[in-house]
Tab-separated table of C-alpha atoms and ligand atoms in Angstrom:
chain	number	residue	atom	x	y	z
G	667	MET	CA	0.000	0.000	0.000
G	668	SER	CA	1.291	3.414	-0.766
G	669	LEU	CA	-0.060	6.838	-0.062
G	670	PRO	CA	0.261	9.727	-2.470
G	671	GLY	CA	3.098	11.964	-1.393
G	672	ILE	CA	3.957	9.896	1.672
G	673	ASP	CA	7.246	8.080	1.992
G	674	PRO	CA	6.410	4.883	3.864
G	675	GLY	CA	9.884	3.520	4.354
G	676	PHE	CA	11.705	6.611	5.554
G	677	GLN	CA	13.698	6.633	2.307
G	678	PHE	CA	14.725	10.244	2.457
G	679	GLU	CA	15.718	11.978	-0.732
G	680	ALA	CA	18.034	14.962	-0.866
G	681	VAL	CA	16.216	18.284	-0.501
G	682	ALA	CA	17.480	21.763	-1.284
G	683	PRO	CA	19.653	23.186	1.551
G	684	GLU	CA	17.218	26.053	2.136
G	685	ARG	CA	14.512	23.560	3.153
G	686	LEU	CA	16.687	21.723	5.695
G	687	PRO	CA	16.086	24.191	8.562
G	688	THR	CA	12.317	24.229	7.897
G	689	ASN	CA	9.453	21.809	8.607
G	690	THR	CA	8.169	22.129	5.037
G	691	THR	CA	8.938	18.499	4.126
G	692	ALA	CA	7.662	16.959	7.377
G	693	ASN	CA	4.163	16.295	6.066
G	694	ARG	CA	5.575	14.016	3.347
G	695	HIS	CA	6.702	11.492	5.927
G	696	ALA	CA	4.909	8.926	8.031
G	697	ILE	CA	4.795	9.775	11.767
G	698	HIS	CA	6.392	13.209	11.227
G	699	ARG	CA	3.104	14.327	9.701
G	700	TRP	CA	1.142	13.438	12.845
G	701	PHE	CA	2.334	16.636	14.468
G	702	ASN	CA	5.093	19.048	13.511
G	703	PHE	CA	5.487	22.789	13.855
G	704	ILE	CA	7.033	25.796	12.213
G	705	ALA	CA	10.113	25.751	14.463
G	706	GLY	CA	10.924	22.165	13.467
G	707	PHE	CA	13.590	21.149	10.960
G	708	ALA	CA	13.385	18.727	8.037
G	709	PRO	CA	13.623	14.966	8.713
G	710	GLU	CA	16.033	14.925	5.750
G	711	PHE	CA	18.512	17.053	7.708
G	712	VAL	CA	18.575	14.492	10.500
G	713	ALA	CA	18.717	11.536	8.087
G	714	GLU	CA	21.833	13.039	6.492
G	715	HIS	CA	23.647	12.958	9.828
G	716	CYS	CA	22.193	9.882	11.537
G	717	PRO	CA	24.702	7.236	12.662
G	718	GLU	CA	25.457	4.934	9.738
G	719	SER	CA	25.553	1.757	11.749
G	720	ALA	CA	22.198	1.054	13.332
G	721	ASP	CA	22.409	0.777	17.118
G	722	GLY	CA	24.175	4.091	17.477
G	723	ILE	CA	22.789	6.752	19.825
G	724	LEU	CA	21.578	10.163	18.672
G	725	LEU	CA	21.084	12.976	21.204
G	726	ASP	CA	18.789	15.961	20.665
G	727	PRO	CA	19.090	18.471	23.546
G	728	PHE	CA	16.173	20.517	22.099
G	729	ALA	CA	13.791	17.760	21.035
G	730	GLY	CA	10.664	19.843	20.238
G	731	CYS	CA	8.142	17.631	18.417
G	732	GLY	CA	10.732	14.859	18.099
G	733	THR	CA	11.898	15.083	14.468
G	734	SER	CA	15.440	13.856	15.285
G	735	LEU	CA	14.235	11.141	17.607
G	736	VAL	CA	11.755	9.733	15.060
G	737	VAL	CA	14.392	9.641	12.295
G	738	ALA	CA	16.980	8.012	14.575
G	739	GLN	CA	14.497	5.384	15.678
G	740	ALA	CA	13.309	4.650	12.141
G	741	SER	CA	16.881	4.028	11.048
G	742	GLY	CA	17.444	1.511	13.833
G	743	ASN	CA	19.300	3.799	16.227
G	744	ARG	CA	18.498	4.648	19.797
G	745	ALA	CA	17.834	8.252	20.744
G	746	ILE	CA	17.856	10.520	23.777
G	747	GLY	CA	16.019	13.837	23.914
G	748	PHE	CA	15.497	16.723	26.334
G	749	GLU	CA	12.433	18.953	26.238
G	750	PRO	CA	11.111	20.825	29.300
G	751	HIS	CA	7.940	22.054	27.579
G	752	PRO	CA	5.002	19.989	28.914
G	753	PHE	CA	3.136	20.096	25.597
G	754	PHE	CA	5.975	19.263	23.179
G	755	VAL	CA	7.324	16.491	25.365
G	756	ARG	CA	4.047	14.572	25.151
G	757	ILE	CA	3.865	15.057	21.384
G	758	ALA	CA	7.403	13.704	20.956
G	759	ARG	CA	6.651	10.781	23.283
G	760	ALA	CA	3.557	9.859	21.268
G	761	LYS	CA	5.578	9.843	18.026
G	762	THR	CA	8.373	7.663	19.413
G	763	ALA	CA	6.323	5.136	21.396
G	764	PRO	CA	5.848	1.652	19.891
G	765	PRO	CA	3.169	1.871	17.153
G	766	PRO	CA	-0.389	1.540	18.528
G	767	THR	CA	-2.380	-1.610	17.883
G	768	GLU	CA	-5.595	-1.367	15.858
G	769	VAL	CA	-7.544	-2.223	19.025
G	770	ARG	CA	-6.038	0.727	20.904
G	771	LEU	CA	-6.671	3.073	17.986
G	772	ARG	CA	-10.318	1.975	17.884
G	773	VAL	CA	-10.749	2.565	21.598
G	774	ILE	CA	-9.321	6.103	21.335
G	775	GLU	CA	-11.436	6.798	18.257
G	776	GLU	CA	-14.655	5.692	19.940
G	777	VAL	CA	-13.973	7.606	23.128
G	778	LEU	CA	-13.243	10.799	21.187
G	779	LEU	CA	-16.171	10.510	18.767
G	780	ASN	CA	-18.688	9.584	21.482
G	781	GLY	CA	-17.245	12.209	23.822
G	782	ALA	CA	-17.434	15.003	21.245
G	783	ALA	CA	-21.041	14.053	20.464
G	784	ALA	CA	-22.088	13.993	24.145
G	785	ALA	CA	-23.189	16.884	26.342
G	786	LEU	CA	-20.618	18.687	28.511
G	787	PRO	CA	-22.219	19.137	31.962
G	788	GLN	CA	-19.471	21.390	33.284
G	789	SER	CA	-16.583	23.036	31.461
G	790	PRO	CA	-13.158	21.982	32.791
G	791	ILE	CA	-11.731	25.442	32.048
G	792	SER	CA	-12.537	28.892	33.395
G	793	GLY	CA	-11.081	32.407	33.861
G	794	PRO	CA	-8.424	33.678	31.414
G	795	ALA	CA	-8.169	30.273	29.713
G	796	GLN	CA	-11.892	30.273	28.933
G	797	THR	CA	-11.816	33.899	27.729
G	798	PHE	CA	-8.845	33.218	25.466
G	799	LEU	CA	-10.194	30.002	23.953
G	800	ALA	CA	-13.580	31.628	23.302
G	801	LYS	CA	-11.767	33.888	20.818
G	802	LEU	CA	-10.240	30.974	18.907
G	803	PHE	CA	-13.311	28.723	18.527
G	804	ASP	CA	-17.014	29.136	18.065
G	805	GLU	CA	-18.890	28.014	21.140
G	806	PRO	CA	-20.354	24.682	19.923
G	807	THR	CA	-16.930	23.625	18.596
G	808	LEU	CA	-15.144	24.433	21.858
G	809	THR	CA	-17.827	22.586	23.825
G	810	GLN	CA	-17.399	19.491	21.636
G	811	LEU	CA	-13.615	19.566	21.957
G	812	LEU	CA	-13.722	19.956	25.732
G	813	ALA	CA	-16.292	17.159	25.933
G	814	ALA	CA	-13.844	14.938	24.007
G	815	ARG	CA	-11.090	15.875	26.494
G	816	VAL	CA	-13.320	15.041	29.464
G	817	ALA	CA	-14.303	11.744	27.812
G	818	LEU	CA	-10.608	10.777	27.505
G	819	GLU	CA	-10.096	11.526	31.199
G	820	GLU	CA	-13.180	9.555	32.214
G	821	ALA	CA	-12.025	6.609	30.103
G	822	GLY	CA	-8.682	6.543	31.952
G	823	LEU	CA	-6.805	7.837	28.886
G	824	ALA	CA	-5.584	11.114	30.402
G	825	GLU	CA	-1.980	9.851	30.360
G	826	ASP	CA	-2.196	8.295	26.884
G	827	ASP	CA	0.261	10.307	24.757
G	828	LEU	CA	-1.186	9.200	21.423
G	829	ALA	CA	-4.698	10.267	22.463
G	830	PHE	CA	-3.162	13.570	23.618
G	831	LEU	CA	-1.428	14.077	20.251
G	832	LEU	CA	-4.549	13.169	18.352
G	833	LEU	CA	-6.858	15.560	20.157
G	834	SER	CA	-4.193	18.299	20.050
G	835	ARG	CA	-4.112	18.005	16.242
G	836	VAL	CA	-7.898	18.112	16.174
G	837	VAL	CA	-7.895	21.239	18.366
G	838	GLU	CA	-5.500	22.937	15.938
G	839	MET	CA	-7.622	21.932	12.937
G	840	CYS	CA	-10.862	23.157	14.561
G	841	SER	CA	-9.569	26.567	15.617
G	842	ARG	CA	-10.775	29.424	13.458
G	843	SER	CA	-7.596	31.363	14.284
G	844	GLN	CA	-4.176	31.024	12.795
G	845	THR	CA	-2.322	29.371	15.649
G	846	ASP	CA	0.881	27.894	14.298
G	847	GLY	CA	4.168	29.700	14.306
G	848	ILE	CA	4.598	33.126	15.797
G	849	TYR	CA	1.486	33.618	17.829
G	850	LYS	CA	-1.085	35.412	15.735
G	851	ALA	CA	-3.727	37.478	17.458
G	852	PRO	CA	-7.114	35.790	17.689
G	853	THR	CA	-8.225	38.235	15.007
G	854	SER	CA	-6.396	36.290	12.261
G	855	ARG	CA	-8.774	33.799	10.687
G	856	LYS	CA	-8.501	30.430	8.970
G	857	LYS	CA	-10.995	27.747	7.974
G	858	ALA	CA	-12.075	25.650	10.960
G	859	ALA	CA	-12.720	21.911	10.555
G	860	PRO	CA	-15.782	20.332	12.257
G	861	PRO	CA	-14.556	18.272	15.283
G	862	LEU	CA	-16.043	14.901	14.295
G	863	ASP	CA	-14.549	15.105	10.780
G	864	ALA	CA	-11.195	16.205	12.176
G	865	ILE	CA	-11.102	13.284	14.638
G	866	ARG	CA	-11.819	10.804	11.835
G	867	ASP	CA	-9.219	12.390	9.535
G	868	VAL	CA	-6.423	12.350	12.093
G	869	ILE	CA	-7.188	8.778	13.202
G	870	ASP	CA	-7.206	7.641	9.542
G	871	GLU	CA	-3.830	9.281	8.943
G	872	ILE	CA	-2.301	7.591	11.979
G	873	ARG	CA	-3.923	4.259	11.113
G	874	SER	CA	-2.558	4.254	7.571
G	875	ASP	CA	0.955	5.128	8.754
G	876	VAL	CA	0.848	2.362	11.339
G	877	GLU	CA	-0.231	-0.140	8.661
G	878	LEU	CA	2.618	0.994	6.432
G	879	LEU	CA	5.124	0.656	9.229
G	880	ASP	CA	3.840	-2.685	10.465
G	881	ASN	CA	6.967	-4.408	9.217
G	882	ARG	CA	9.022	-2.570	11.845
G	883	CYS	CA	9.033	-5.504	14.219
G	884	SER	CA	11.082	-3.940	16.988
G	885	VAL	CA	11.348	-0.239	17.680
G	886	PRO	CA	14.604	1.041	19.221
G	887	GLU	CA	14.309	2.761	22.546
G	888	VAL	CA	13.896	6.530	22.835
G	889	LEU	CA	14.503	8.206	26.200
G	890	LEU	CA	12.911	11.609	26.472
G	891	TYR	CA	13.556	13.701	29.575
G	892	GLN	CA	11.208	16.520	30.524
G	893	ARG	CA	13.863	18.925	31.723
G	894	SER	CA	16.333	21.523	30.519
G	895	SER	CA	19.356	20.255	28.612
G	896	GLU	CA	21.545	22.639	30.612
G	897	ASP	CA	21.961	19.589	32.861
G	898	MET	CA	22.187	16.288	30.991
G	899	SER	CA	23.931	14.411	33.793
G	900	VAL	CA	21.589	11.431	33.248
G	901	VAL	CA	23.465	10.812	29.971
G	902	GLU	CA	26.677	8.851	30.317
G	903	THR	CA	29.883	10.666	29.399
G	904	GLY	CA	31.214	9.656	25.963
G	905	SER	CA	28.128	7.603	25.044
G	906	ILE	CA	26.631	9.581	22.131
G	907	ASP	CA	27.484	9.015	18.447
G	908	VAL	CA	25.860	12.122	17.050
G	909	VAL	CA	23.961	15.205	18.166
G	910	VAL	CA	21.416	16.737	15.787
G	911	THR	CA	19.574	19.698	17.219
G	912	SER	CA	18.161	23.174	16.812
G	913	PRO	CA	17.955	25.439	19.883
G	914	PRO	CA	15.573	28.358	20.375
G	915	TYR	CA	16.797	31.275	18.269
G	916	LEU	CA	17.510	34.593	19.960
G	917	ASN	CA	14.589	37.028	19.583
G	918	ASN	CA	12.446	34.485	17.734
G	919	PHE	CA	9.644	32.228	18.990
G	920	ASP	CA	8.392	32.363	22.544
G	921	PHE	CA	7.640	28.643	22.783
G	922	ALA	CA	5.383	29.172	25.794
G	923	GLU	CA	3.219	31.792	24.126
G	924	MET	CA	3.179	29.844	20.877
G	925	THR	CA	1.397	26.976	22.615
G	926	ARG	CA	-1.012	29.078	24.670
G	927	MET	CA	-4.085	27.519	23.025
G	928	GLN	CA	-2.941	23.975	23.849
G	929	LEU	CA	-1.753	24.812	27.376
G	930	TYR	CA	-5.156	26.302	28.198
G	931	PHE	CA	-7.157	23.636	26.401
G	932	TRP	CA	-5.447	20.811	28.287
G	933	GLY	CA	-5.591	22.632	31.643
G	934	LEU	CA	-1.763	22.567	31.819
G	935	CYS	CA	-1.898	26.306	32.645
G	936	GLY	CA	-4.816	28.555	33.561
G	937	SER	CA	-3.365	32.028	33.087
G	938	TRP	CA	-0.476	33.969	31.549
G	939	ARG	CA	1.202	33.973	34.978
G	940	GLU	CA	1.053	30.200	35.167
G	941	ILE	CA	2.462	29.940	31.651
G	942	THR	CA	5.437	31.983	32.837
G	943	HIS	CA	6.019	29.961	35.990
G	944	LYS	CA	5.204	26.459	34.785
G	945	VAL	CA	6.597	26.611	31.235
G	946	ARG	CA	8.605	29.676	30.259
G	947	ALA	CA	10.785	29.595	33.386
G	948	HIS	CA	12.231	26.239	32.270
G	949	LEU	CA	13.154	27.298	28.737
G	950	ILE	CA	16.270	28.999	27.350
G	951	VAL	CA	15.871	32.791	27.666
G	952	ASN	CA	15.436	33.937	24.061
G	953	THR	CA	12.664	36.559	24.133
G	954	THR	CA	11.934	39.537	26.401
G	955	THR	CA	8.792	37.748	27.673
G	956	ALA	CA	11.146	35.244	29.346
G	957	LEU	CA	13.081	37.713	31.484
G	958	THR	CA	11.230	37.120	34.776
G	959	GLY	CA	13.858	36.063	37.310
G	960	HIS	CA	16.779	36.813	34.984
G	961	ARG	CA	17.071	40.610	35.163
G	962	ASP	CA	19.127	40.778	38.349
G	963	ILE	CA	21.694	38.112	37.569
G	964	GLN	CA	23.152	39.501	34.364
G	965	SER	CA	26.747	39.552	35.619
G	966	LYS	CA	26.464	35.979	36.871
G	967	TYR	CA	25.486	34.924	33.349
G	968	ARG	CA	28.265	37.023	31.831
G	969	ASP	CA	30.814	35.147	33.974
G	970	GLU	CA	29.800	31.854	32.350
G	971	ILE	CA	30.447	32.939	28.758
G	972	PRO	CA	33.807	32.000	27.191
G	973	ALA	CA	36.218	34.938	26.911
G	974	PRO	CA	36.680	35.037	23.106
G	975	ILE	CA	33.161	36.411	22.471
G	976	LEU	CA	32.786	38.583	25.563
G	977	SER	CA	34.016	41.862	24.097
G	978	ASP	CA	31.589	41.510	21.136
G	979	LEU	CA	28.699	40.733	23.462
G	980	ASP	CA	29.604	43.627	25.787
G	981	ARG	CA	29.501	45.983	22.809
G	982	ILE	CA	26.093	44.648	21.715
G	983	VAL	CA	24.650	44.855	25.237
G	984	LYS	CA	25.856	48.442	25.616
G	985	ALA	CA	24.393	49.467	22.257
G	986	LEU	CA	21.043	47.865	23.084
G	987	ALA	CA	20.946	49.470	26.542
G	988	ARG	CA	21.646	52.871	24.958
G	989	GLU	CA	18.832	52.280	22.472
G	990	ARG	CA	16.430	51.418	25.286
G	991	ARG	CA	17.332	54.514	27.311
G	992	GLN	CA	16.866	56.787	24.331
G	993	ARG	CA	13.480	55.457	23.308
G	994	PRO	CA	10.919	55.110	26.064
G	995	GLY	CA	8.930	51.901	25.860
G	996	LYS	CA	11.659	50.009	24.014
G	997	LYS	CA	12.041	46.344	24.874
G	998	GLU	CA	14.726	45.032	27.234
G	999	TYR	CA	16.698	43.344	24.469
G	1000	ASP	CA	19.963	44.213	26.227
G	1001	LEU	CA	19.010	41.846	29.060
G	1002	LEU	CA	18.594	38.823	26.758
G	1003	VAL	CA	22.129	38.547	25.470
G	1004	TYR	CA	24.087	37.263	28.503
G	1005	PRO	CA	21.413	34.780	29.710
G	1006	TYR	CA	21.001	33.331	26.198
G	1007	PHE	CA	24.693	32.778	25.508
G	1008	ALA	CA	25.402	31.583	29.081
G	1009	GLN	CA	22.620	28.998	28.914
G	1010	MET	CA	23.725	27.890	25.445
G	1011	THR	CA	27.284	27.546	26.803
G	1012	ARG	CA	25.957	25.157	29.465
G	1013	VAL	CA	24.123	23.043	26.876
G	1014	LEU	CA	27.074	22.945	24.463
G	1015	ARG	CA	29.444	21.970	27.299
G	1016	GLU	CA	27.136	19.137	28.320
G	1017	THR	CA	26.766	18.080	24.688
G	1018	LEU	CA	30.536	17.806	24.280
G	1019	ARG	CA	30.774	15.731	27.454
G	1020	CYS	CA	28.116	13.316	26.172
G	1021	LEU	CA	29.725	12.799	22.728
G	1022	LYS	CA	31.996	9.834	22.032
G	1023	PRO	CA	35.515	10.729	20.895
G	1024	GLY	CA	35.091	11.361	17.154
G	1025	GLY	CA	31.345	12.020	17.554
G	1026	THR	CA	29.852	15.088	15.867
G	1027	ALA	CA	27.350	17.781	16.883
G	1028	HIS	CA	25.135	19.392	14.219
G	1029	VAL	CA	23.332	22.558	15.302
G	1030	VAL	CA	20.862	24.579	13.216
G	1031	VAL	CA	20.449	28.164	14.374
G	1032	ALA	CA	19.704	31.660	13.027
G	1033	ASP	CA	21.165	35.079	13.681
G	1034	ALA	CA	19.106	37.948	15.086
G	1035	ALA	CA	18.640	41.684	14.803
G	1036	PHE	CA	17.226	44.080	17.350
G	1037	TYR	CA	16.448	47.567	16.068
G	1038	GLY	CA	19.258	47.567	13.533
G	1039	ILE	CA	21.778	45.867	15.834
G	1040	HIS	CA	22.912	42.573	14.382
G	1041	VAL	CA	23.762	39.580	16.609
G	1042	SER	CA	25.618	36.828	14.813
G	1043	THR	CA	24.332	33.990	16.986
G	1044	PRO	CA	25.729	31.179	14.751
G	1045	GLN	CA	29.241	32.620	14.763
G	1046	TYR	CA	29.146	33.180	18.513
G	1047	LEU	CA	27.897	29.652	19.164
G	1048	ALA	CA	30.627	28.311	16.866
G	1049	SER	CA	33.214	30.321	18.847
G	1050	ILE	CA	31.794	29.013	22.123
G	1051	MET	CA	32.118	25.459	20.768
G	1052	THR	CA	35.750	26.041	19.816
G	1053	ALA	CA	36.466	27.589	23.219
G	1054	LEU	CA	34.868	24.599	24.965
G	1055	GLY	CA	37.147	22.205	23.076
G	1056	TYR	CA	35.162	20.997	20.048
G	1057	ASP	CA	37.403	20.217	17.062
G	1058	SER	CA	37.038	21.316	13.415
G	1059	VAL	CA	34.098	23.678	14.035
G	1060	THR	CA	32.462	24.937	10.820
G	1061	CYS	CA	29.496	27.236	10.238
G	1062	THR	CA	27.646	27.119	6.888
G	1063	LYS	CA	24.699	29.220	5.757
G	1064	LEU	CA	21.670	27.169	4.717
G	1065	ARG	CA	19.251	29.934	3.750
G	1066	ASP	CA	18.269	33.599	4.004
G	1067	ARG	CA	15.435	34.238	6.395
G	1068	GLY	CA	12.970	37.049	7.016
G	1069	HIS	CA	14.997	39.156	4.607
G	1070	ARG	CA	12.366	41.624	3.486
G	1071	TRP	CA	10.771	42.018	6.900
G	1072	ILE	CA	14.058	42.604	8.640
G	1073	LEU	CA	15.515	44.960	6.083
G	1074	GLU	CA	12.543	47.095	5.223
G	1075	LYS	CA	10.422	47.317	8.324
G	1076	ARG	CA	10.949	48.126	11.952
G	1077	GLU	CA	14.362	49.746	11.484
G	1078	GLY	CA	15.800	46.343	10.657
G	1079	SER	CA	19.370	45.118	10.510
G	1080	PRO	CA	21.536	46.308	7.631
G	1081	ILE	CA	22.475	42.642	7.222
G	1082	GLY	CA	19.903	40.067	6.040
G	1083	LEU	CA	19.338	37.232	8.472
G	1084	GLY	CA	19.984	33.568	7.751
G	1085	GLU	CA	19.827	30.068	9.145
G	1086	TYR	CA	23.108	28.223	9.601
G	1087	HIS	CA	24.464	24.734	10.198
G	1088	ILE	CA	27.204	24.586	12.824
G	1089	CYS	CA	29.193	21.388	12.992
G	1090	GLY	CA	31.844	20.418	15.539
G	1091	LYS	CA	33.531	17.194	16.625
G	1092	ARG	CA	34.665	15.806	19.905
G	1093	GLY	CA	38.347	15.131	19.368
G	1094	SER	CA	39.815	11.827	20.424
G	1095	GLY	CA	42.169	13.496	22.914
G	1096	ILE	CA	39.578	14.929	25.351
Y	1315	SAM	C1	13.771	25.035	17.429
Y	1315	SAM	S1	12.787	24.072	18.489
Y	1315	SAM	C2	13.302	22.422	18.107
Y	1315	SAM	C3	12.367	21.758	17.115
Y	1315	SAM	C4	12.749	20.322	16.770
Y	1315	SAM	N1	14.006	20.268	16.047
Y	1315	SAM	C5	11.657	19.717	15.907
Y	1315	SAM	O1	11.890	19.405	14.730
Y	1315	SAM	O2	10.527	19.561	16.405
Y	1315	SAM	C6	13.546	24.360	20.037
Y	1315	SAM	C7	12.938	23.575	21.191
Y	1315	SAM	O3	13.770	23.767	22.332
Y	1315	SAM	C8	12.925	23.674	23.468
Y	1315	SAM	N2	13.662	24.247	24.611
Y	1315	SAM	C9	13.673	25.525	25.062
Y	1315	SAM	N3	14.450	25.617	26.144
Y	1315	SAM	C10	14.968	24.387	26.388
Y	1315	SAM	C11	15.868	23.870	27.360
Y	1315	SAM	N4	16.374	24.637	28.317
Y	1315	SAM	N5	16.193	22.543	27.285
Y	1315	SAM	C12	15.684	21.754	26.314
Y	1315	SAM	N6	14.820	22.212	25.364
Y	1315	SAM	C13	14.462	23.501	25.398
Y	1315	SAM	C14	11.682	24.445	23.051
Y	1315	SAM	O4	10.576	24.136	23.879
Y	1315	SAM	C15	11.527	23.988	21.604
Y	1315	SAM	O5	10.681	22.879	21.537
């Protein structure tokens, strides 16, 4: 059996370099298409760098929706991931768990369809969550979706990651707002699918992928830790063959805000404040919304950054602080720089420790610009890697990004932004 446009056997073909840092090919591939997001990279990028001998171990310190882990597993390798975000971690777990049986799929399908068709005696959400979701869905749709959620809980499926993934996809399909990518205000509109149709469509997609993959008799183990990769002490030193990852980019997505609809829908958070404390506080500081708790410890972060890039960062921080003082209401961009590079230093140090001698780290990351001030994140991360002791560090541009927006609007950077591939090895002498 073959599906139009779907590659059943994970036979990845080469794609143009500019697509490698994007999720634009993910929907061609079984499992990846169950749930992926705009901050994901292409499965092809991972496939290019996966260990050649099956039974290797791939590490992704920023696992997101699990692209690297799924590719590693499909090629017979084991994988380890870190992801502190309570929504993404469940999505990645659902995609890397052993394939569901037809019986389990039928049970989930029935519970969701019957649940969505039943009455909802009492809404499980209230307050800011209710107010926010009411903007993204029409009332009957939201009631049906919440009734499906309650039905899962009543059927004892609250902890079932596949059921969680499935209903999360349905929620996204049934929203009348554009909700993927940079958070769009509830005023942006898209076509909303009816819940019962969406449930059937998503189940059918999963069912056909599972049938296609039935010949995968044993699925290698994936360990996914719900915590920050700044501390990966659970991973044995020198045990990892390859690292394939993409961290949060500086001044790009706020991964907590991006998932606000899902966090509220699932009752994982009930207000903006809870989103900050339960989710954002555990993520790398990359946007000004994440500064709570980080403003007063700037010099502590600065102390952690390797010397070779400090004078550049000091210059950038000073320029941004001057900009903020001169223009009332400007954002605290100057306070992002030290926390971001200090936290990335921690992750890259841990990554080097985990790699086997001769093992390689592949990192996809973009540069940033704040009000005309350019920050060459890829080059700084490459310098940090060299300073930490990685060998043969290279940094290659994969594509231009946000060129028009950055250059023409909002007093953008004089330099166009891009996405880059940094590569560094653990030498045999460490
Ligand atoms: C660019 S996305 C990675 C997407 C992934 N490559 C994929 O294809 O789905 C970065 C991810 O890093 C996660 N993240 C942020 N801070 C983290 C931290 N301290 N430790 C581990 N992951 C973190 C975010 O939640 C987000 O899912």
